[in-house]
Coordinates of C-alpha atoms and ligand atoms in Angstrom, one line a residue:
X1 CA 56.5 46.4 78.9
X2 CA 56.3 44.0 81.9
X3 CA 56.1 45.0 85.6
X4 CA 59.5 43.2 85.7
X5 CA 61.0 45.1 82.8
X6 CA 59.1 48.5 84.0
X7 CA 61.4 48.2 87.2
X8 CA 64.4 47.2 86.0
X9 CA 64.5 49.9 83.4
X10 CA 63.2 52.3 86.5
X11 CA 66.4 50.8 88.6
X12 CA 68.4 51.0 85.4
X13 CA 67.8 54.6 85.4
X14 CA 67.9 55.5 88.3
X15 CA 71.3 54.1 88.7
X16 CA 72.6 55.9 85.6
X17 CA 71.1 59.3 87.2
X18 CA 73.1 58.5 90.5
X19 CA 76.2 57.7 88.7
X20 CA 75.8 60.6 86.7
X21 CA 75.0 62.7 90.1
X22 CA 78.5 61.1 91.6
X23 CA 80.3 61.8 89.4
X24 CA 79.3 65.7 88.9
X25 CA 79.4 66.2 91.9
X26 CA 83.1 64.6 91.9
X27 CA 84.4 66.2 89.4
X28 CA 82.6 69.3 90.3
X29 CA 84.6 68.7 93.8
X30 CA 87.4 67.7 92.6
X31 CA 87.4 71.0 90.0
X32 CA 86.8 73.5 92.5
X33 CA 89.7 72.1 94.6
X34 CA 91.9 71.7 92.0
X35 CA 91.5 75.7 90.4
X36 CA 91.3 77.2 93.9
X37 CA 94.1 75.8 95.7
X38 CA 95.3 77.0 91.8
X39 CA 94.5 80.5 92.3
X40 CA 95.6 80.8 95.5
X41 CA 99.0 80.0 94.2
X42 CA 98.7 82.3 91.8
X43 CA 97.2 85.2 93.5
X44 CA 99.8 84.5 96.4
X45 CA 102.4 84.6 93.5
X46 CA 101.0 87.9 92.6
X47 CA 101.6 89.5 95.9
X48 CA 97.5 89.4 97.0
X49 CA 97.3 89.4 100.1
X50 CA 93.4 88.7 100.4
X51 CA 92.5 84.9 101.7
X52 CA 90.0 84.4 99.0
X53 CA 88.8 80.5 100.0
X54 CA 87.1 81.1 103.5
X55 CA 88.3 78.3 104.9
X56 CA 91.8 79.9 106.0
X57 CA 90.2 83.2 108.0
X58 CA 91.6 83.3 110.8
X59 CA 89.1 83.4 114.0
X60 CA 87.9 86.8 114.5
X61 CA 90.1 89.1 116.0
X62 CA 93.3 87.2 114.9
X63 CA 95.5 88.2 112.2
X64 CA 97.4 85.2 110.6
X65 CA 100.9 85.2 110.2
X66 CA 102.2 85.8 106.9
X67 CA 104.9 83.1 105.4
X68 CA 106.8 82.8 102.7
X69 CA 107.8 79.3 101.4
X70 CA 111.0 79.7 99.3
X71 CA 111.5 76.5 96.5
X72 CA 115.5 76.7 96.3
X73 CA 116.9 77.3 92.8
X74 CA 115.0 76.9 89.7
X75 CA 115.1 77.1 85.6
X76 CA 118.6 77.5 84.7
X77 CA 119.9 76.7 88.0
X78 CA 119.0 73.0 88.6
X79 CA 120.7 72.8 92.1
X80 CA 122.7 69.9 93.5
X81 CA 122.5 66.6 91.4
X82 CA 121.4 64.1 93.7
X83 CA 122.6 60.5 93.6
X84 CA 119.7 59.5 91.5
X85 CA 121.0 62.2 88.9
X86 CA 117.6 64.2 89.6
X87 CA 118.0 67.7 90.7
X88 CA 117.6 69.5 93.7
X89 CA 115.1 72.2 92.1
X90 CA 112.7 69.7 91.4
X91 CA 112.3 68.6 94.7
X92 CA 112.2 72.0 96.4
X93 CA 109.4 72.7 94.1
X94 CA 107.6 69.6 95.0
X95 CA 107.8 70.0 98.8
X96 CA 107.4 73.9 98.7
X97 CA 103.7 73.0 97.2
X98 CA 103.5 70.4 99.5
X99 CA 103.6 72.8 102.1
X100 CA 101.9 75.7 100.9
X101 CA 98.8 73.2 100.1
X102 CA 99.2 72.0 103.9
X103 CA 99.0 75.2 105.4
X104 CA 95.6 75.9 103.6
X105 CA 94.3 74.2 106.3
X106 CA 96.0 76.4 108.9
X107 CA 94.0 79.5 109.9
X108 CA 96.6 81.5 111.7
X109 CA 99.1 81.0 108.9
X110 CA 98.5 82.6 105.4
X111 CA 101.4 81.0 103.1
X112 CA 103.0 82.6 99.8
X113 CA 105.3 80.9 97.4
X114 CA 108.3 82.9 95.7
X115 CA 108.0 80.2 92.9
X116 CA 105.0 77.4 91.9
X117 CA 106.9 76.3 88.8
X118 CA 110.1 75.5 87.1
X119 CA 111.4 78.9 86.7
X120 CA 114.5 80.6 88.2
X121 CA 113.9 83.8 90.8
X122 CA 117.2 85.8 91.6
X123 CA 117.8 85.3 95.1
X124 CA 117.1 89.7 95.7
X125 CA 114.0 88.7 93.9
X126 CA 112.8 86.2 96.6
X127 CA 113.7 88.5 99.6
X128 CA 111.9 91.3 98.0
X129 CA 108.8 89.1 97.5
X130 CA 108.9 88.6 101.4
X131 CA 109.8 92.0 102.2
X132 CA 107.2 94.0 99.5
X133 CA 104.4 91.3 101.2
X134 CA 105.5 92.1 104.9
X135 CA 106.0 88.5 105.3
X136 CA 106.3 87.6 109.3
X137 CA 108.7 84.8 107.8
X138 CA 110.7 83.4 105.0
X139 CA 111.4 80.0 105.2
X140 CA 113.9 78.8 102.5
X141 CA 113.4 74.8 101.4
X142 CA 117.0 73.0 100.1
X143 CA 118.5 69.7 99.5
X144 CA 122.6 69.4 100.6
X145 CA 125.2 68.3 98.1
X146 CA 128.4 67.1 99.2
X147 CA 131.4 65.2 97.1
X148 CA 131.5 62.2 99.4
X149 CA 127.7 60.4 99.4
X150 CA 128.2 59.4 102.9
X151 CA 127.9 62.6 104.4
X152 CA 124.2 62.6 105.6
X153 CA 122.2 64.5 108.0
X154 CA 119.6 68.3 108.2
X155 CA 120.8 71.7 108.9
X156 CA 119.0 75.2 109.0
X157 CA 121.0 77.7 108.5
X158 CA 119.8 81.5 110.2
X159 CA 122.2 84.6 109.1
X160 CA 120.2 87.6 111.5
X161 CA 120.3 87.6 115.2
X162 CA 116.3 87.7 114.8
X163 CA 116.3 84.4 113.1
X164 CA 118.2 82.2 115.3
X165 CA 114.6 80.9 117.3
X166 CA 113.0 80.8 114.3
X167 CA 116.2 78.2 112.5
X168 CA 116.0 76.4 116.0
X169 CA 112.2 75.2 115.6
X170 CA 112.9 74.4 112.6
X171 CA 115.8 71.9 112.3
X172 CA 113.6 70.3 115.7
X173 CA 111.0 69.6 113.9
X174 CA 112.7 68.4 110.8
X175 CA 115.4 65.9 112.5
X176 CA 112.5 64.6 114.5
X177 CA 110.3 64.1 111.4
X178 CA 113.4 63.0 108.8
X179 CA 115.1 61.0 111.4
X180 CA 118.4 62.4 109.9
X181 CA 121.4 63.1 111.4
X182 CA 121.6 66.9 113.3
X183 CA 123.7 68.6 112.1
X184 CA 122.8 71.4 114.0
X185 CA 121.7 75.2 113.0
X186 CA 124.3 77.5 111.5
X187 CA 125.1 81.2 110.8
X188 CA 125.7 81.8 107.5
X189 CA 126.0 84.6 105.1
X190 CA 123.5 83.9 102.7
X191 CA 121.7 86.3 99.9
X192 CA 118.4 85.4 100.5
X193 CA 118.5 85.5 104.1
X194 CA 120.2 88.8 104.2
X195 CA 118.2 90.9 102.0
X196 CA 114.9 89.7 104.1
X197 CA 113.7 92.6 106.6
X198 CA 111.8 89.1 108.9
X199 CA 113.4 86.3 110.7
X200 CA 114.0 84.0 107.6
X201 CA 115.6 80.6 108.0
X202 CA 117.1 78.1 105.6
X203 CA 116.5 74.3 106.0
X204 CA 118.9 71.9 104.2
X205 CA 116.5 69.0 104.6
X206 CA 119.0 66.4 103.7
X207 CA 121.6 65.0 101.5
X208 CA 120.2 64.5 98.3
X209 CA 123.7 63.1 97.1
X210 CA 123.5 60.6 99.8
X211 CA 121.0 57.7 98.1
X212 CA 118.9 56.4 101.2
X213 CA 118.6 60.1 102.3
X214 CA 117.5 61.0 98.9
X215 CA 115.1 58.3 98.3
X216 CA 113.3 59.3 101.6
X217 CA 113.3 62.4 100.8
X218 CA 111.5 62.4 96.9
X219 CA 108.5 59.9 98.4
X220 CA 105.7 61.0 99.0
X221 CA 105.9 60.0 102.9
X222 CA 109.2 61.7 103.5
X223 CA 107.7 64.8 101.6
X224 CA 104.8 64.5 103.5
X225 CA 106.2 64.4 106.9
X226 CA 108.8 67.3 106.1
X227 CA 106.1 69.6 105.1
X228 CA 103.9 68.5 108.3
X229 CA 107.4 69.3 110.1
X230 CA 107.5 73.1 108.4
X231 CA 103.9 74.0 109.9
X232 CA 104.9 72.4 113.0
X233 CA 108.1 74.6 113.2
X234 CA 105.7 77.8 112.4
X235 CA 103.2 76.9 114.9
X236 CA 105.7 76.4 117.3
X237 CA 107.7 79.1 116.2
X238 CA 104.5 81.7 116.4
X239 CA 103.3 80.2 119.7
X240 CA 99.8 79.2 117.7
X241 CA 98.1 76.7 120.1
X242 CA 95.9 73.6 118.4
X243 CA 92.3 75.8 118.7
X244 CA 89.4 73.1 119.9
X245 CA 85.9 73.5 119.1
X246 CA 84.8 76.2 121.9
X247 CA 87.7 77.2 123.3
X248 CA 88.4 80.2 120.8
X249 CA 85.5 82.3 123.0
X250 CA 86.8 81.2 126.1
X251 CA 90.5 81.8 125.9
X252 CA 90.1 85.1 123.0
X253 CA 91.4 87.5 125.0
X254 CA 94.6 85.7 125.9
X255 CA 95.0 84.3 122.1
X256 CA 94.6 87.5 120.7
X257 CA 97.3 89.0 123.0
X258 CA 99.6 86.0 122.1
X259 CA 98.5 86.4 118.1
X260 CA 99.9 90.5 118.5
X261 CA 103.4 90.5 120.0
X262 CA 104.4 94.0 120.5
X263 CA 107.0 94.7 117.7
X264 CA 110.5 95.1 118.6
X265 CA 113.2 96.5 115.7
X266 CA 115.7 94.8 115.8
X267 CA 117.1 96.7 112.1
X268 CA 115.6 98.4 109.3
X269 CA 114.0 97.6 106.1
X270 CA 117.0 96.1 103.8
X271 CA 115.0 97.5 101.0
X272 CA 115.3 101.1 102.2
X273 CA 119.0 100.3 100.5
X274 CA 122.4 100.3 102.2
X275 CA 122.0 102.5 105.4
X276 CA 122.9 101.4 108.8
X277 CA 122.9 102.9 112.4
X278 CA 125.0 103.6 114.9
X279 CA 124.1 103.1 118.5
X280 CA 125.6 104.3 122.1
X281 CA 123.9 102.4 125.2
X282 CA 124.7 103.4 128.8
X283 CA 126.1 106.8 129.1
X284 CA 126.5 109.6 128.4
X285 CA 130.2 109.9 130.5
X286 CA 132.8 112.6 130.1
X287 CA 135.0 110.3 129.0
X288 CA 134.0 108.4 126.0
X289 CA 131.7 110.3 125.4
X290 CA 133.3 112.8 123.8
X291 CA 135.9 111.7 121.9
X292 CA 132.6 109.4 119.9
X293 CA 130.9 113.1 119.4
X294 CA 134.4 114.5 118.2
X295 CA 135.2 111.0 115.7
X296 CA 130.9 111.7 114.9
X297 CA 131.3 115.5 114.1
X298 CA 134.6 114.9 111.9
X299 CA 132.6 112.5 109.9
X300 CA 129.3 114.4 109.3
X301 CA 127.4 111.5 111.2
X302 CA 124.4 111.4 113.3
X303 CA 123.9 108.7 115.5
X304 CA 121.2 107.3 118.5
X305 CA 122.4 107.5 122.0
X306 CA 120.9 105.8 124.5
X307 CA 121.3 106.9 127.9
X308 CA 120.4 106.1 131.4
X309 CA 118.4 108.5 133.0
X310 CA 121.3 108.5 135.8
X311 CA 124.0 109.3 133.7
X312 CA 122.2 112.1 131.8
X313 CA 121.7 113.5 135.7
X314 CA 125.1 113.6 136.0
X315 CA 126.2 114.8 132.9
X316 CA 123.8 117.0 131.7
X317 CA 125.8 118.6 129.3
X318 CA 127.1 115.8 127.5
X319 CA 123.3 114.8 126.8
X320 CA 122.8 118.6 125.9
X321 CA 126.0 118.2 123.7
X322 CA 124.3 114.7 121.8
X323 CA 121.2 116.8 121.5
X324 CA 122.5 120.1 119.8
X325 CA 125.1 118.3 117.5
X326 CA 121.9 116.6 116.1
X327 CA 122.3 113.3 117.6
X328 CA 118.8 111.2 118.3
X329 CA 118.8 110.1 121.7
X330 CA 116.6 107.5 123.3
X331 CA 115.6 105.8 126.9
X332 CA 117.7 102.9 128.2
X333 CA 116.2 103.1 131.9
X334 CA 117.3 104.9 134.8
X335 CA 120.0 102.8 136.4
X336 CA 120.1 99.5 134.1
X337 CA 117.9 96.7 135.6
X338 CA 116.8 93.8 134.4
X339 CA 113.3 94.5 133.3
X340 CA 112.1 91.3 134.2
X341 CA 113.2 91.3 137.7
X342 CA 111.0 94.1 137.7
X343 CA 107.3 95.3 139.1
X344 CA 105.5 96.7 136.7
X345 CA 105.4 99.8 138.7
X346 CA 109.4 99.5 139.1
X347 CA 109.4 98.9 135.4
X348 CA 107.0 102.5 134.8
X349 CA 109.3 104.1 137.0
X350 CA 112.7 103.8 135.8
X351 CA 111.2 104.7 131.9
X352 CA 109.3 107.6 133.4
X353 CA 112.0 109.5 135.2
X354 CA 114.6 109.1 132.5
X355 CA 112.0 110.5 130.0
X356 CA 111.3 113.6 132.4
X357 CA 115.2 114.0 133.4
X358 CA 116.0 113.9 129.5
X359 CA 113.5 116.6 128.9
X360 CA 114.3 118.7 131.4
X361 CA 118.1 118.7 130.5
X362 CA 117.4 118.9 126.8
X363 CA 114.0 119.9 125.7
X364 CA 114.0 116.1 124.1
X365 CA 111.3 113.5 125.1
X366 CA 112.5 110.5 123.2
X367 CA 110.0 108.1 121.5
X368 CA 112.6 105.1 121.6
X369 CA 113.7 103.0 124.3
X370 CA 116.1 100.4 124.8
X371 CA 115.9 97.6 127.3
X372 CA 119.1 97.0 129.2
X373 CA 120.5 93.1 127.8
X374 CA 118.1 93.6 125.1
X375 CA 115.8 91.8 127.5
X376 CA 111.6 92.2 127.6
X377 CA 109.2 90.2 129.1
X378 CA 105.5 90.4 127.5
X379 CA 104.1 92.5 130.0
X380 CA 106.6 95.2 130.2
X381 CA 107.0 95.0 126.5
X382 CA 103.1 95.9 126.6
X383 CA 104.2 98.9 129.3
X384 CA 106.4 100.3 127.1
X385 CA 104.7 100.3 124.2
X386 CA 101.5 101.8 126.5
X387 CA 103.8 104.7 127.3
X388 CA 104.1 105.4 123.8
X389 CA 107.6 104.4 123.1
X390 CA 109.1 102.1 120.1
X391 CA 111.1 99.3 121.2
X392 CA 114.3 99.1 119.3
X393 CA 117.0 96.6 120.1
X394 CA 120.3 96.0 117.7
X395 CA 121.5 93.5 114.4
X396 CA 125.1 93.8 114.9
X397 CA 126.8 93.3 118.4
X398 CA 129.8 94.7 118.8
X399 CA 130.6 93.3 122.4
X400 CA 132.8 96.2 123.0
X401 CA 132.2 96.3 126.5
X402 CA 133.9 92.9 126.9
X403 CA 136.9 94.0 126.1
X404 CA 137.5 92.7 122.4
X405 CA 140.4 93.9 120.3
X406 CA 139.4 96.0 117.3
X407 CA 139.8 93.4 115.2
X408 CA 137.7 91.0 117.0
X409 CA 135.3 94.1 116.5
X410 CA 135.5 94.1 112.9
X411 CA 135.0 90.6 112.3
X412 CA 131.6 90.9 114.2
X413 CA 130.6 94.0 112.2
X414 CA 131.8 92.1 109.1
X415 CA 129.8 89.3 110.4
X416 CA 126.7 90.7 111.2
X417 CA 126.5 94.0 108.7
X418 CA 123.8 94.2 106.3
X419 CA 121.4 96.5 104.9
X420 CA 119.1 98.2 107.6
X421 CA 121.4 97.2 110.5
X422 CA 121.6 98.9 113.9
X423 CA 124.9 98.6 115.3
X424 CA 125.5 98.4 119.3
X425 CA 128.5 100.4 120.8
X426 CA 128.5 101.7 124.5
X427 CA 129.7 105.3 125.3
X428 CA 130.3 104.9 129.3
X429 CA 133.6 104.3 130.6
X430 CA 135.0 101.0 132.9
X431 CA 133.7 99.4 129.1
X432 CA 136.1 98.3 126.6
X433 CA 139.1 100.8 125.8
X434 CA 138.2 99.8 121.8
X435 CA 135.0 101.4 121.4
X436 CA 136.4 104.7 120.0
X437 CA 139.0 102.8 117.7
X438 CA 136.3 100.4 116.4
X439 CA 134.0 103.2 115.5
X440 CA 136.6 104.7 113.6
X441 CA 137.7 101.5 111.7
X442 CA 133.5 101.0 111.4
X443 CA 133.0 104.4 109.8
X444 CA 135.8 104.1 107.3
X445 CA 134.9 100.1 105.8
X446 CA 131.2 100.2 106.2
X447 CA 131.5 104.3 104.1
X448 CA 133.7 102.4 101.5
X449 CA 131.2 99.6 101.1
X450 CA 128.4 102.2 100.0
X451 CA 126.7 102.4 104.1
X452 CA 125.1 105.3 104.9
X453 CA 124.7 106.5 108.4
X454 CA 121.7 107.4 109.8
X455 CA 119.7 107.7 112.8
X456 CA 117.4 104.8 114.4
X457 CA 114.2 107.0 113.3
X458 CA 115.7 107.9 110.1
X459 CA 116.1 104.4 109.8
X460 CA 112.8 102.9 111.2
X461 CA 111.1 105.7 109.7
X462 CA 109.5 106.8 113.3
X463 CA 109.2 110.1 114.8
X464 CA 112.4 111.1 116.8
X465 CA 110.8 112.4 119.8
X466 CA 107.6 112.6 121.3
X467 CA 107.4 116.1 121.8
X468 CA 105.1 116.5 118.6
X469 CA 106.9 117.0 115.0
X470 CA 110.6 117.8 115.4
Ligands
ZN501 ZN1 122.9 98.8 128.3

């Protein structure tokens, strides 16, 4: 063997060992990516909750927010047929992996799929996914269908009151991605959306039976920069801010804070079945009052009043009325400011008093308060919670006060209803003469429909006073 040969074969061998090295390591690479991103889906699919592949932990101290990508239909229901004669199921699968592989890469949001594959999910199925997981949100992926091909254009559609912001980042970041017409974010009464206990939103991502809107939407660019416009809603949506190398120490304590809203109910768990609540803000009065304890005795219900410290002082025995005929009462503030207007000593104040004033008329130091307008800021939110009380807002708006008929009423209710709702009425005078008529008309089609009527702790399963264990 020649020098010449001796170093050729040494070069010859040495370049099969590194092509033998790329390659394992390769396919070693490319394996490990392949079956993890695998499990994940899997394990997700299985309601684990654990983030097994370290690379989505959030930074310390965070929690990541917990999503749930929805793939619209599935199996035996194919969806719309778009113009190519493809279906719709196939291409909410495709961009519902699309995005659960992208948000892998996103720390502060752990992703869960209600489907990986072809098969079909009843739509209580995929709300109880979310719901058993305690998802922070579900967002639902669809392609529109319409007879005439030349109807074009995205639209999110939202059903609860606590969904509305989430639907609004949402089609934002989809019409700017898609370049589709807006066609704007819509209520509607939808199963999946619903039976979901956290703000869920629906995205109709475009005509599929339109053919240039379809054909953007199956490539891989147009179902790469709707996925990229999904984490970009959430981000938005959650507040999570780009972290830069260094900054997390810097800014933690302010991320953290922003990373742990305080929670505010705004209705019960849907899965606690069909129960609902009744609320009374602003009074108590001798007026109204009354005749809503006299339509709530008659009926065997027990409902959550919350009152105004200044009314209780002047009616102390309506609250002691609420109180004995087993009603659960709550804080709504002394005299019914706007919070944020507020000091934060202002704010402390106007809880405080209306907790002592309660207590001394009743005995009852409520654990629940109301903000007048349903309106927080961050920091009294914070107070409030500090001082040990739940914040509880309302699902179904009744806008009695206004003035609107009982049949306007009902419409709302009808509207708005479903299960684990919490119903706003107000029981002060100089309101809207409809209340007690409403309630009435409420009561009898909500009972027929299978509601039951319970109180906001009953419903939120919290303690109904903070006097210890009543
Ligand atoms: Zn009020």
């Amino acid at each position: 063997m020649t020098t010449l040969t001796k170093r050729r074969a040494i070069a010859r061998g040495s370049l099969i060992v590194l092509l033998l090295l790329i390659f394992w390591i390769g396919s070693a690479i490319g394996w490990s990516f392949h079956s993890s991103s695998r499990e994940n889906v899997q394990e997700k699919l299985a309601g684990g909750s654990s983030s097994s592949n370290g690379l989505t932990e959030p930074p310390p101290g965070m929690r990541a927010y917990k999503v749930v990508i929805d793939a619209g239909h599935g199996g035996h229901d194919p969806g719309a047929t778009g113009a190519s004669g493809d279906y719709e199921r196939d291409y909410t699968l495709s961009l519902a992996r699309k995005v659960f592989e992208r948000l892998q890469d996103e720390p502060m949001l752990e992703p869960m799929l209600t489907r990986s594959d072809d098969t079909f999910i009843e739509l209580e199925d995929r709300a109880a996914i979310a719901n058993e997981w305690g998802a922070d949100a579900l967002i639902s992926i669809h392609g529109n269908t319409y007879e005439d091909s030349s109807v074009e254009g995205t639209e999110t559609l939202y059903m609860n009151k606590n969904s509305v912001q989430l639907a609004e980042s949402m089609q934002h970041e989809m019409v700017k991605a898609m370049g589709f017409r807006d066609r704007g974010v819509k209520k509607q009464q939808l199963k999946v959306l619903s039976l979901t206990d956290m703000p869920s939103a629906l995205i109709e991502i475009g005509y599929l039976t339109n053919g240039e809107q379809e054909s953007r939407m199956r490539s891989s660019e147009g179902q790469a920069a709707a996925a990229e416009a999904i984490v970009d809603g959430l981000k938005q949506y959650f507040d999570i801010k780009e972290q830069q190398a260094g900054e997390n120490s810097r800014e933690t304590g302010k991320t953290e804070k922003e990373a742990s809203p305080i929670k505010i109910y705004y209705n019960g768990a849907a899965s606690d079945g069909k129960q609902t609540a009744l609320t009374f803000d602003d009074g108590p009065d001798d007026v109204v009052t009354p005749e809503i304890l006299d339509v709530l005795k008659e009926n065997h219900i027990k409902a959550t009043f919350f009152m105004l410290g200044s009314q209780a002082a002047a009616h102390p025995e309506m609250v002691k009325r609420i109180v004995d005929e087993g009603h659960a009462i709550g804080n709504h503030s002394w005299s019914h400011p706007r919070f944020e207007e507020l000091s934060l000593d202002e704010a402390r104040e106007q809880i405080n008093d209306t907790q002592v004033e309660l207590e001394e008329i009743a005995g009852v130091r409520p654990s629940l308060f109301r903000p007048p307008y349903g309106a927080l800021d961050e920091e009294n939110a914070e107070l409030v919670h500090d001082m040990g009380l739940w914040i509880v807002n309302w699902s179904v708006d009744t806008m009695d006060w206004s003035g609107l008929s009982t049949p306007d009423i009902m419409d709302l209710v009808r509207d708005e209803i479903w299960p684990g709702g919490i119903i706003l009425q107000h029981s002060s005078s100089g309101g809207g003469s409809n209340t007690v008529e409403a309630l009435k008309q409420i009561i009898t089609e909500l009972g027929e429909e299978g509601y039951a009527f319970v109180t906001v702790p009953e419903l939120l399963h919290l303690p109904d006073s903070q006097n210890g264990d009543l």
